[in-house]
Short mmCIF file of C-alpha atoms in Angstrom, two decimals:
data_model
loop_
_atom_site.label_atom_id
_atom_site.label_comp_id
_atom_site.label_asym_id
_atom_site.label_seq_id
_atom_site.Cartn_x
_atom_site.Cartn_y
_atom_site.Cartn_z
CA MET A 1 -6.38 -17.53 28.76
CA ARG A 2 -4.61 -20.22 26.78
CA ARG A 3 -4.83 -19.80 23.00
CA LYS A 4 -6.44 -22.58 20.97
CA ILE A 5 -3.78 -22.89 18.27
CA PRO A 6 -2.66 -26.11 16.52
CA SER A 7 0.92 -27.24 16.92
CA HIS A 8 3.54 -25.66 14.68
CA SER A 9 4.58 -29.11 13.41
CA ALA A 10 1.03 -29.93 12.33
CA LEU A 11 0.66 -26.60 10.51
CA MET A 12 4.00 -27.06 8.74
CA ALA A 13 3.02 -30.57 7.62
CA PHE A 14 -0.40 -29.39 6.45
CA GLU A 15 0.97 -26.40 4.50
CA ALA A 16 3.58 -28.53 2.71
CA ALA A 17 1.08 -31.28 1.86
CA ALA A 18 -1.44 -28.71 0.61
CA ARG A 19 1.18 -26.98 -1.54
CA HIS A 20 2.46 -30.21 -3.09
CA GLY A 21 -0.85 -32.07 -3.16
CA SER A 22 1.07 -35.04 -1.81
CA PHE A 23 1.98 -36.40 1.60
CA ALA A 24 5.06 -38.08 0.12
CA ARG A 25 6.47 -34.87 -1.35
CA ALA A 26 5.70 -33.00 1.86
CA ALA A 27 7.61 -35.70 3.76
CA ASP A 28 10.63 -35.27 1.46
CA GLU A 29 10.61 -31.50 1.96
CA LEU A 30 10.38 -31.70 5.74
CA ALA A 31 12.71 -34.71 6.09
CA LEU A 32 9.98 -36.83 7.69
CA THR A 33 8.27 -40.07 6.79
CA GLU A 34 5.01 -40.08 4.89
CA GLY A 35 3.42 -41.73 7.92
CA ALA A 36 4.57 -38.86 10.14
CA ILE A 37 2.99 -36.32 7.77
CA SER A 38 -0.25 -38.31 7.77
CA ARG A 39 -0.29 -38.45 11.58
CA GLN A 40 0.36 -34.71 11.93
CA ILE A 41 -2.47 -33.89 9.56
CA GLY A 42 -4.73 -36.39 11.34
CA ARG A 43 -4.03 -34.60 14.63
CA LEU A 44 -4.75 -31.24 12.99
CA GLU A 45 -8.07 -32.47 11.59
CA ALA A 46 -9.00 -33.88 15.01
CA PHE A 47 -8.07 -30.57 16.66
CA LEU A 48 -10.21 -28.61 14.20
CA GLY A 49 -13.00 -31.13 13.95
CA VAL A 50 -12.85 -30.74 10.16
CA THR A 51 -11.68 -33.01 7.35
CA LEU A 52 -9.14 -31.03 5.31
CA PHE A 53 -8.14 -33.61 2.68
CA GLU A 54 -9.98 -36.16 0.61
CA ARG A 55 -8.05 -39.43 0.37
CA VAL A 56 -8.43 -40.96 -3.11
CA GLY A 57 -6.32 -44.13 -3.32
CA ASN A 58 -2.69 -43.08 -2.91
CA ARG A 59 -3.51 -39.44 -3.64
CA VAL A 60 -4.88 -36.61 -1.53
CA ARG A 61 -6.90 -33.58 -2.53
CA LEU A 62 -7.84 -30.52 -0.48
CA ARG A 63 -11.49 -30.03 0.32
CA PRO A 64 -12.90 -26.49 -0.15
CA ASN A 65 -12.50 -25.60 3.53
CA GLY A 66 -8.99 -27.05 3.38
CA GLU A 67 -8.09 -24.78 0.45
CA ARG A 68 -9.16 -21.69 2.38
CA TYR A 69 -7.34 -22.79 5.52
CA ALA A 70 -4.19 -23.63 3.55
CA ALA A 71 -4.04 -20.10 2.11
CA GLN A 72 -4.48 -18.58 5.59
CA VAL A 73 -1.87 -20.87 7.16
CA ARG A 74 0.61 -20.16 4.36
CA GLU A 75 0.20 -16.41 4.81
CA THR A 76 0.67 -16.71 8.58
CA LEU A 77 3.77 -18.91 8.28
CA ASP A 78 5.28 -16.61 5.63
CA ARG A 79 4.79 -13.59 7.85
CA LEU A 80 6.20 -15.40 10.88
CA GLU A 81 9.26 -16.38 8.85
CA ARG A 82 9.77 -12.81 7.57
CA ASP A 83 9.42 -11.34 11.06
CA SER A 84 11.77 -13.92 12.56
CA ASN A 85 14.41 -13.40 9.86
CA TYR A 86 14.23 -9.66 10.44
CA LEU A 87 14.86 -10.02 14.17
CA ILE A 88 17.81 -12.39 13.78
CA GLY A 89 20.96 -10.41 14.50
CA GLN A 90 19.19 -7.12 15.18
CA PRO A 91 20.54 -4.91 18.00
CA GLU A 92 18.44 -5.09 21.15
CA ASP A 93 17.52 -1.39 21.04
CA SER A 94 16.26 -1.54 17.44
CA ALA A 95 12.60 -1.20 16.46
CA SER A 96 10.54 -1.40 13.29
CA LEU A 97 7.29 0.01 11.93
CA ASP A 98 5.01 -1.41 9.27
CA ILE A 99 3.19 1.37 7.42
CA ALA A 100 0.52 0.86 4.75
CA ILE A 101 0.68 3.62 2.16
CA LEU A 102 -0.59 4.76 -1.21
CA PRO A 103 2.18 3.86 -3.69
CA THR A 104 2.66 7.18 -5.47
CA PHE A 105 2.56 9.13 -2.20
CA ALA A 106 5.31 6.81 -0.99
CA THR A 107 7.59 7.23 -3.99
CA ARG A 108 6.89 10.90 -4.72
CA TRP A 109 6.58 12.42 -1.25
CA LEU A 110 7.49 10.21 1.70
CA ILE A 111 10.56 8.27 0.54
CA PRO A 112 12.49 11.39 -0.62
CA ARG A 113 12.05 12.77 2.92
CA LEU A 114 12.50 9.53 4.87
CA LYS A 115 16.27 9.91 5.22
CA ARG A 116 15.68 12.83 7.60
CA PHE A 117 13.69 10.57 9.91
CA LEU A 118 16.32 7.82 9.77
CA GLN A 119 19.09 10.28 10.57
CA ARG A 120 17.16 11.29 13.68
CA HIS A 121 16.14 7.74 14.62
CA PRO A 122 18.74 5.32 13.19
CA ASN A 123 17.46 2.48 15.39
CA ILE A 124 13.96 2.52 13.80
CA THR A 125 13.39 0.69 10.52
CA VAL A 126 10.33 1.77 8.53
CA HIS A 127 8.72 -0.88 6.31
CA LEU A 128 6.32 0.38 3.63
CA ALA A 129 3.64 -1.71 1.90
CA GLU A 130 1.27 -0.62 -0.84
CA ARG A 131 -2.44 -0.46 -0.07
CA MET A 132 -4.66 1.15 -2.71
CA GLU A 133 -7.95 0.85 -0.81
CA PRO A 134 -8.93 1.64 2.81
CA PHE A 135 -8.99 -1.40 5.09
CA VAL A 136 -9.54 -2.43 8.70
CA LEU A 137 -6.34 -1.39 10.45
CA THR A 138 -6.91 -3.41 13.62
CA GLY A 139 -5.47 -6.90 13.19
CA SER A 140 -3.97 -6.09 9.78
CA GLY A 141 -0.36 -6.34 10.93
CA PHE A 142 0.24 -2.65 10.18
CA ASP A 143 1.14 -0.09 12.83
CA ALA A 144 -0.43 2.77 10.88
CA ALA A 145 -1.51 3.87 7.41
CA ILE A 146 -1.02 6.87 5.13
CA HIS A 147 -4.09 7.17 2.96
CA PHE A 148 -6.98 9.38 1.92
CA GLU A 149 -9.60 10.47 4.42
CA HIS A 150 -12.38 7.88 4.27
CA PRO A 151 -15.29 6.64 6.44
CA ALA A 152 -13.51 3.28 6.68
CA TRP A 153 -11.14 4.85 9.23
CA THR A 154 -13.99 5.52 11.70
CA GLY A 155 -12.80 4.66 15.19
CA MET A 156 -9.15 5.26 14.31
CA ARG A 157 -7.14 8.40 15.05
CA THR A 158 -6.67 10.33 11.80
CA HIS A 159 -4.33 13.29 11.35
CA ARG A 160 -4.53 15.42 8.22
CA LEU A 161 -1.28 15.72 6.30
CA LEU A 162 -1.67 17.38 2.90
CA HIS A 163 -4.48 18.46 0.61
CA GLU A 164 -4.22 17.13 -2.92
CA VAL A 165 -4.53 19.86 -5.57
CA LEU A 166 -4.71 18.57 -9.14
CA VAL A 167 -2.97 20.39 -11.97
CA PRO A 168 -2.50 19.53 -15.66
CA VAL A 169 1.17 19.05 -16.60
CA CYS A 170 3.01 18.10 -19.76
CA ASP A 171 6.38 18.09 -21.45
CA PRO A 172 7.26 21.71 -22.39
CA GLY A 173 7.83 20.70 -25.99
CA LEU A 174 4.14 19.88 -26.42
CA ILE A 175 3.03 23.49 -26.00
CA ALA A 176 6.06 25.33 -27.38
CA GLY A 177 4.78 28.30 -29.40
CA ARG A 178 1.12 27.47 -28.67
CA ASP A 179 -1.56 29.18 -26.63
CA PRO A 180 -1.99 26.95 -23.54
CA ALA A 181 -5.72 27.70 -23.32
CA THR A 182 -6.45 26.22 -26.75
CA ALA A 183 -3.64 23.66 -26.68
CA LEU A 184 -5.16 21.78 -23.73
CA ASP A 185 -8.16 20.74 -25.83
CA ALA A 186 -5.99 19.71 -28.77
CA LEU A 187 -3.37 17.72 -26.85
CA PRO A 188 -3.82 14.05 -25.83
CA ARG A 189 -5.17 13.82 -22.29
CA LEU A 190 -4.01 11.12 -19.92
CA HIS A 191 -6.36 9.63 -17.32
CA ARG A 192 -6.13 7.82 -13.99
CA ARG A 193 -8.27 4.72 -14.28
CA GLN A 194 -9.71 5.07 -10.76
CA ASN A 195 -10.90 8.64 -11.46
CA PRO A 196 -12.33 8.61 -15.00
CA GLU A 197 -14.42 11.76 -14.43
CA ALA A 198 -11.48 13.93 -13.35
CA TRP A 199 -11.01 15.79 -16.65
CA ARG A 200 -14.74 16.45 -17.04
CA LEU A 201 -14.96 17.81 -13.50
CA TYR A 202 -11.80 19.85 -14.04
CA ALA A 203 -13.29 21.48 -17.16
CA ALA A 204 -16.54 22.26 -15.35
CA GLU A 205 -14.69 23.84 -12.41
CA THR A 206 -12.13 25.89 -14.34
CA GLY A 207 -14.20 26.82 -17.40
CA MET A 208 -11.61 25.28 -19.72
CA THR A 209 -13.07 23.98 -22.99
CA LEU A 210 -12.47 20.25 -23.39
CA THR A 211 -14.06 18.40 -26.30
CA ASN A 212 -14.66 14.74 -25.40
CA PRO A 213 -12.92 14.98 -21.99
CA ALA A 214 -13.09 11.21 -21.43
CA ILE A 215 -10.95 10.31 -24.46
CA GLY A 216 -7.33 9.32 -23.85
CA ALA A 217 -5.04 6.64 -22.44
CA ARG A 218 -5.75 5.37 -18.93
CA TYR A 219 -3.23 4.42 -16.24
CA ASP A 220 -3.62 2.84 -12.81
CA LEU A 221 -1.30 5.10 -10.82
CA HIS A 222 -0.45 8.79 -10.69
CA ALA A 223 3.19 7.67 -10.93
CA MET A 224 2.42 6.18 -14.36
CA LEU A 225 0.66 9.37 -15.44
CA ILE A 226 3.68 11.45 -14.45
CA GLU A 227 6.09 9.22 -16.36
CA ALA A 228 3.79 9.36 -19.41
CA ALA A 229 3.74 13.16 -19.23
CA LEU A 230 7.54 13.25 -18.94
CA ALA A 231 7.73 11.02 -22.01
CA GLY A 232 5.68 13.54 -23.99
CA LEU A 233 2.63 11.28 -24.36
CA GLY A 234 0.13 13.95 -23.37
CA VAL A 235 -1.22 16.09 -20.52
CA ALA A 236 -1.64 14.45 -17.11
CA LEU A 237 -3.94 15.73 -14.37
CA VAL A 238 -1.96 14.95 -11.22
CA PRO A 239 -1.44 16.24 -7.66
CA ARG A 240 0.91 19.22 -7.69
CA LEU A 241 2.80 17.90 -4.67
CA TYR A 242 3.96 14.94 -6.79
CA VAL A 243 5.51 17.06 -9.56
CA GLU A 244 6.94 20.10 -7.77
CA THR A 245 10.52 19.06 -8.56
CA GLU A 246 9.80 18.42 -12.26
CA ILE A 247 8.02 21.76 -12.60
CA ALA A 248 10.82 23.60 -10.78
CA ASP A 249 13.55 22.16 -13.02
CA GLY A 250 11.53 22.68 -16.22
CA ARG A 251 10.96 19.04 -17.17
CA LEU A 252 7.22 19.61 -16.86
CA VAL A 253 5.14 22.75 -17.30
CA ALA A 254 1.80 23.63 -15.71
CA PRO A 255 0.41 26.74 -17.46
CA TRP A 256 -3.22 25.86 -16.67
CA PRO A 257 -5.33 26.59 -13.57
CA GLU A 258 -5.42 24.16 -10.67
CA GLY A 259 -8.49 22.07 -9.90
CA THR A 260 -9.49 22.05 -6.25
CA SER A 261 -12.98 20.54 -6.11
CA ILE A 262 -11.86 17.10 -7.30
CA SER A 263 -9.06 16.80 -4.78
CA LYS A 264 -8.69 14.65 -1.66
CA THR A 265 -6.89 14.95 1.66
CA PHE A 266 -4.06 12.66 2.73
CA CYS A 267 -4.09 11.59 6.37
CA PHE A 268 -2.09 9.53 8.84
CA VAL A 269 -4.18 6.80 10.46
CA MET A 270 -3.30 5.35 13.86
CA PRO A 271 -5.08 2.95 16.23
CA GLU A 272 -4.75 5.35 19.18
CA ALA A 273 -3.66 8.87 20.09
CA ILE A 274 -0.05 9.84 19.36
CA ARG A 275 0.75 10.43 23.05
CA LEU A 276 -0.50 6.93 23.91
CA SER A 277 1.41 5.17 21.13
CA GLU A 278 4.63 3.25 21.61
CA GLY A 279 7.88 5.18 21.25
CA PRO A 280 8.77 4.30 17.62
CA LEU A 281 5.29 5.03 16.26
CA GLN A 282 5.05 8.20 18.33
CA ALA A 283 8.39 9.40 16.94
CA PHE A 284 7.36 8.65 13.36
CA ALA A 285 3.96 10.34 13.76
CA GLU A 286 5.47 13.51 15.21
CA TRP A 287 8.10 13.67 12.46
CA LEU A 288 5.55 13.00 9.70
CA LEU A 289 3.18 15.72 10.90
CA ALA A 290 6.07 18.19 11.11
CA GLU A 291 7.12 17.35 7.54
CA ALA A 292 3.55 17.87 6.35
CA ARG A 293 3.32 21.25 8.11
CA SER A 294 6.61 22.29 6.52
CA SER A 295 5.40 21.19 3.06
CA ASN A 296 2.10 23.07 3.49
CA THR A 297 3.96 26.20 4.55
CA ARG A 298 6.18 26.12 1.45
CA GLU A 299 3.15 25.65 -0.81
#
């Protein structure tokens, strides 16, 4: 079935005119005449059956539906340009994967291990993009996602990777010569903005006394919390798997009990079963699950 898609020339003319708010400036950018830009946009409007611009004298202004369409066209053209530039000059046997991932999991767990995958599969390039919230994977442009277990992934194939266990950590100088049990209540506590109840739930689970558990600086990412703890700004409640190296080399200490009831599970989300996936995604999935098993065994 033939796709009902406007011509590339019409979309290019429309995107440039929408961005500049001027047919004349769009014509200069695309090395066309203003009349040519006007004709291309006229053809696009006829194709869509929608008026995209309001003509006011010598000026043009996007209508509301034109503004929405312009944003969508710009995103599509940008992605097409990126994908085309990537393919230019690539070896014929090369492949790439686009993976959506939680940012701190990427920087603290996946990226330090990714070299092992690339050594095994040098022809596969792995692109990572941050996604903080679950989303509809189908049609997103991503091959897979690494995220928390969530009902939003219903219908997808999910594979458990690691269980997040939260532990309070801080710079060792903050508790030098102090009883950790009483120091935790006295020290500044650092919070993740998306989980404001974490310290209260931690205290209830572990029996630790925390006066005013909600007080303290808030940060968007676990990565920010970890850096704040390393800087001696207070105690951060973070996943142990993110700070194993810092604890092992003594840059952070964790003398308090772990919290398990407020944790989540990381999973790998795919549109279909591993054995049915294309070669590059299948290879990445098998490697990722093996890395997770190895990490769980060490823990």
